[in-house]
PDB file of C-alpha atoms in Angstrom:
ATOM      1  CA  UNK A   3     106.397 118.599  90.208  1.00 46.00           C
ATOM      2  CA  UNK A   4     109.825 118.185  91.606  1.00 68.00           C
ATOM      3  CA  UNK A   5     112.027 117.233  94.479  1.00 73.00           C
ATOM      4  CA  UNK A   6     109.800 119.285  96.808  1.00 84.00           C
ATOM      5  CA  UNK A   7     106.890 116.898  96.222  1.00 87.00           C
ATOM      6  CA  UNK A   8     109.060 113.887  97.000  1.00 88.00           C
ATOM      7  CA  UNK A   9     110.346 115.579 100.147  1.00 90.00           C
ATOM      8  CA  UNK A  10     106.702 116.117 101.153  1.00 92.00           C
ATOM      9  CA  UNK A  11     106.061 112.405 100.547  1.00 93.00           C
ATOM     10  CA  UNK A  12     109.037 111.537 102.764  1.00 94.00           C
ATOM     11  CA  UNK A  13     107.738 113.887 105.482  1.00 96.00           C
ATOM     12  CA  UNK A  14     104.309 112.210 105.320  1.00 95.00           C
ATOM     13  CA  UNK A  15     105.972 108.809 105.690  1.00 96.00           C
ATOM     14  CA  UNK A  16     108.180 109.975 108.561  1.00 95.00           C
ATOM     15  CA  UNK A  17     105.171 111.458 110.359  1.00 95.00           C
ATOM     16  CA  UNK A  18     103.255 108.183 110.044  1.00 93.00           C
ATOM     17  CA  UNK A  19     100.494 109.713 107.918  1.00 93.00           C
ATOM     18  CA  UNK A  20     100.719 107.332 104.965  1.00 94.00           C
ATOM     19  CA  UNK A  21     101.284 103.908 106.492  1.00 96.00           C
ATOM     20  CA  UNK A  22      99.342 103.174 109.670  1.00 95.00           C
ATOM     21  CA  UNK A  23      98.020 100.140 111.496  1.00 94.00           C
ATOM     22  CA  UNK A  24      94.661 100.723 109.774  1.00 94.00           C
ATOM     23  CA  UNK A  25      96.315 100.449 106.351  1.00 95.00           C
ATOM     24  CA  UNK A  26      96.972  96.771 107.055  1.00 96.00           C
ATOM     25  CA  UNK A  27      94.012  95.950 109.321  1.00 94.00           C
ATOM     26  CA  UNK A  28      92.390  92.633 108.450  1.00 94.00           C
ATOM     27  CA  UNK A  29      94.731  92.103 105.499  1.00 96.00           C
ATOM     28  CA  UNK A  30      95.208  88.604 104.086  1.00 96.00           C
ATOM     29  CA  UNK A  31      98.780  89.245 102.967  1.00 96.00           C
ATOM     30  CA  UNK A  32      99.127  86.189 100.748  1.00 95.00           C
ATOM     31  CA  UNK A  33      95.778  86.831  99.073  1.00 95.00           C
ATOM     32  CA  UNK A  34      96.580  90.508  98.566  1.00 96.00           C
ATOM     33  CA  UNK A  35      99.966  89.785  96.975  1.00 95.00           C
ATOM     34  CA  UNK A  36      98.423  87.121  94.733  1.00 94.00           C
ATOM     35  CA  UNK A  37      95.712  89.572  93.620  1.00 93.00           C
ATOM     36  CA  UNK A  38      98.321  92.197  92.764  1.00 93.00           C
ATOM     37  CA  UNK A  39     100.426  89.761  90.774  1.00 91.00           C
ATOM     38  CA  UNK A  40      97.523  88.202  88.874  1.00 85.00           C
ATOM     39  CA  UNK A  41      95.575  91.279  87.846  1.00 79.00           C
ATOM     40  CA  UNK A  42      95.772  94.013  85.285  1.00 86.00           C
ATOM     41  CA  UNK A  43      97.172  96.022  88.206  1.00 92.00           C
ATOM     42  CA  UNK A  44     100.525  94.253  87.738  1.00 93.00           C
ATOM     43  CA  UNK A  45     100.599  95.155  84.034  1.00 93.00           C
ATOM     44  CA  UNK A  46      99.787  98.802  84.698  1.00 93.00           C
ATOM     45  CA  UNK A  47     102.356  98.897  87.502  1.00 93.00           C
ATOM     46  CA  UNK A  48     105.095  97.601  85.185  1.00 92.00           C
ATOM     47  CA  UNK A  49     104.163 100.099  82.460  1.00 90.00           C
ATOM     48  CA  UNK A  50     104.454 102.956  84.961  1.00 89.00           C
ATOM     49  CA  UNK A  51     107.692 101.515  86.314  1.00 89.00           C
ATOM     50  CA  UNK A  52     109.190 101.443  82.828  1.00 87.00           C
ATOM     51  CA  UNK A  53     108.000 104.985  82.220  1.00 84.00           C
ATOM     52  CA  UNK A  54     109.195 106.580  85.486  1.00 83.00           C
ATOM     53  CA  UNK A  55     111.429 104.436  87.652  1.00 73.00           C
ATOM     54  CA  UNK A  56     113.996 102.919  85.330  1.00 73.00           C
ATOM     55  CA  UNK A  57     115.962 106.113  84.807  1.00 66.00           C
ATOM     56  CA  UNK A  58     119.276 105.617  86.609  1.00 54.00           C
ATOM     57  CA  UNK A  59     119.567 109.251  87.680  1.00 69.00           C
ATOM     58  CA  UNK A  60     116.167 109.066  89.354  1.00 65.00           C
ATOM     59  CA  UNK A  61     116.886 105.755  91.067  1.00 58.00           C
ATOM     60  CA  UNK A  62     120.034 107.271  92.591  1.00 66.00           C
ATOM     61  CA  UNK A  63     118.211 110.171  94.227  1.00 82.00           C
ATOM     62  CA  UNK A  64     118.842 110.080  97.976  1.00 87.00           C
ATOM     63  CA  UNK A  65     115.353 111.347  98.826  1.00 89.00           C
ATOM     64  CA  UNK A  66     113.858 108.510  96.785  1.00 90.00           C
ATOM     65  CA  UNK A  67     115.985 105.924  98.589  1.00 92.00           C
ATOM     66  CA  UNK A  68     114.927 107.442 101.904  1.00 95.00           C
ATOM     67  CA  UNK A  69     111.238 107.165 100.941  1.00 95.00           C
ATOM     68  CA  UNK A  70     111.602 103.535  99.910  1.00 95.00           C
ATOM     69  CA  UNK A  71     113.543 102.652 103.061  1.00 97.00           C
ATOM     70  CA  UNK A  72     111.042 104.359 105.350  1.00 97.00           C
ATOM     71  CA  UNK A  73     108.095 102.639 103.644  1.00 98.00           C
ATOM     72  CA  UNK A  74     109.807  99.248 103.934  1.00 98.00           C
ATOM     73  CA  UNK A  75     110.673  99.699 107.614  1.00 98.00           C
ATOM     74  CA  UNK A  76     107.218 100.974 108.576  1.00 97.00           C
ATOM     75  CA  UNK A  77     105.410  98.182 106.730  1.00 98.00           C
ATOM     76  CA  UNK A  78     107.698  95.566 108.240  1.00 98.00           C
ATOM     77  CA  UNK A  79     107.193  97.004 111.731  1.00 97.00           C
ATOM     78  CA  UNK A  80     103.406  97.087 111.316  1.00 97.00           C
ATOM     79  CA  UNK A  81     102.979  93.680 109.651  1.00 97.00           C
ATOM     80  CA  UNK A  82     106.096  91.551 110.143  1.00 97.00           C
ATOM     81  CA  UNK A  83     105.787  90.682 106.435  1.00 97.00           C
ATOM     82  CA  UNK A  84     108.993  91.384 104.453  1.00 98.00           C
ATOM     83  CA  UNK A  85     107.465  90.496 101.073  1.00 97.00           C
ATOM     84  CA  UNK A  86     104.592  92.920 101.621  1.00 98.00           C
ATOM     85  CA  UNK A  87     107.090  95.546 102.803  1.00 98.00           C
ATOM     86  CA  UNK A  88     108.955  95.122  99.509  1.00 98.00           C
ATOM     87  CA  UNK A  89     105.793  95.726  97.487  1.00 97.00           C
ATOM     88  CA  UNK A  90     104.882  98.843  99.492  1.00 98.00           C
ATOM     89  CA  UNK A  91     108.453 100.123  99.179  1.00 97.00           C
ATOM     90  CA  UNK A  92     108.319  99.555  95.419  1.00 95.00           C
ATOM     91  CA  UNK A  93     105.012 101.458  95.206  1.00 96.00           C
ATOM     92  CA  UNK A  94     106.428 104.395  97.137  1.00 96.00           C
ATOM     93  CA  UNK A  95     109.550 104.313  94.959  1.00 93.00           C
ATOM     94  CA  UNK A  96     107.440 104.418  91.804  1.00 92.00           C
ATOM     95  CA  UNK A  97     105.370 107.312  93.149  1.00 92.00           C
ATOM     96  CA  UNK A  98     108.516 109.187  94.143  1.00 90.00           C
ATOM     97  CA  UNK A  99     110.215 108.572  90.784  1.00 88.00           C
ATOM     98  CA  UNK A 100     107.205 109.927  88.923  1.00 87.00           C
ATOM     99  CA  UNK A 101     107.025 112.982  91.194  1.00 86.00           C
ATOM    100  CA  UNK A 102     110.733 113.675  90.694  1.00 83.00           C
ATOM    101  CA  UNK A 103     110.325 113.693  86.937  1.00 82.00           C
ATOM    102  CA  UNK A 104     107.400 116.036  86.997  1.00 75.00           C
ATOM    103  CA  UNK A 105     104.479 113.805  86.160  1.00 58.00           C
ATOM    104  CA  UNK A 106     101.150 115.355  86.851  1.00 57.00           C
ATOM    105  CA  UNK A 107      99.081 113.281  84.480  1.00 70.00           C
ATOM    106  CA  UNK A 108      99.852 109.634  85.206  1.00 81.00           C
ATOM    107  CA  UNK A 109      96.500 108.359  86.405  1.00 89.00           C
ATOM    108  CA  UNK A 110      97.934 105.049  87.648  1.00 92.00           C
ATOM    109  CA  UNK A 111     100.589 106.725  89.813  1.00 91.00           C
ATOM    110  CA  UNK A 112      98.014 109.263  91.008  1.00 91.00           C
ATOM    111  CA  UNK A 113      95.719 106.388  92.049  1.00 93.00           C
ATOM    112  CA  UNK A 114      98.561 104.673  93.917  1.00 94.00           C
ATOM    113  CA  UNK A 115      99.346 107.820  95.870  1.00 93.00           C
ATOM    114  CA  UNK A 116      95.694 108.547  96.576  1.00 94.00           C
ATOM    115  CA  UNK A 117      95.169 104.998  97.913  1.00 95.00           C
ATOM    116  CA  UNK A 118      98.051 105.354 100.345  1.00 95.00           C
ATOM    117  CA  UNK A 119      96.993 108.844 101.407  1.00 93.00           C
ATOM    118  CA  UNK A 120      93.509 107.460 102.135  1.00 94.00           C
ATOM    119  CA  UNK A 121      95.064 104.827 104.386  1.00 92.00           C
ATOM    120  CA  UNK A 122      94.513 101.820 102.172  1.00 93.00           C
ATOM    121  CA  UNK A 123      96.615  99.590 100.004  1.00 96.00           C
ATOM    122  CA  UNK A 124      96.102  99.791  96.240  1.00 94.00           C
ATOM    123  CA  UNK A 125      93.476  97.259  95.078  1.00 85.00           C
ATOM    124  CA  UNK A 126      91.938  97.075  98.543  1.00 58.00           C
TER     125      UNK A 126
END
């Protein structure tokens, strides 16, 4: 895995294939954010973050910043919810960081990406 995979992720975001109106349809934002924070999901997310996203060199990658920014803007435009947009942006950043570093066997990150590609938020 490499930069090419992250560029593909950015292209999918830019083309509106990852975040759509259906992704957020019928969402109780407060309930969703509470569920994410209170579950084992939050623990797994932090473990993956520590593993993939804390490397300074990765965090500075322009393509990664572009992915995070696009995810934030699209979520905000579709929902009007800045806190939710921050969570989605963080998810996309984590996915991108793992892809940049060549992970192919992180089941948690794979599940995050698969959820978004299927048009649903993780946990939903």
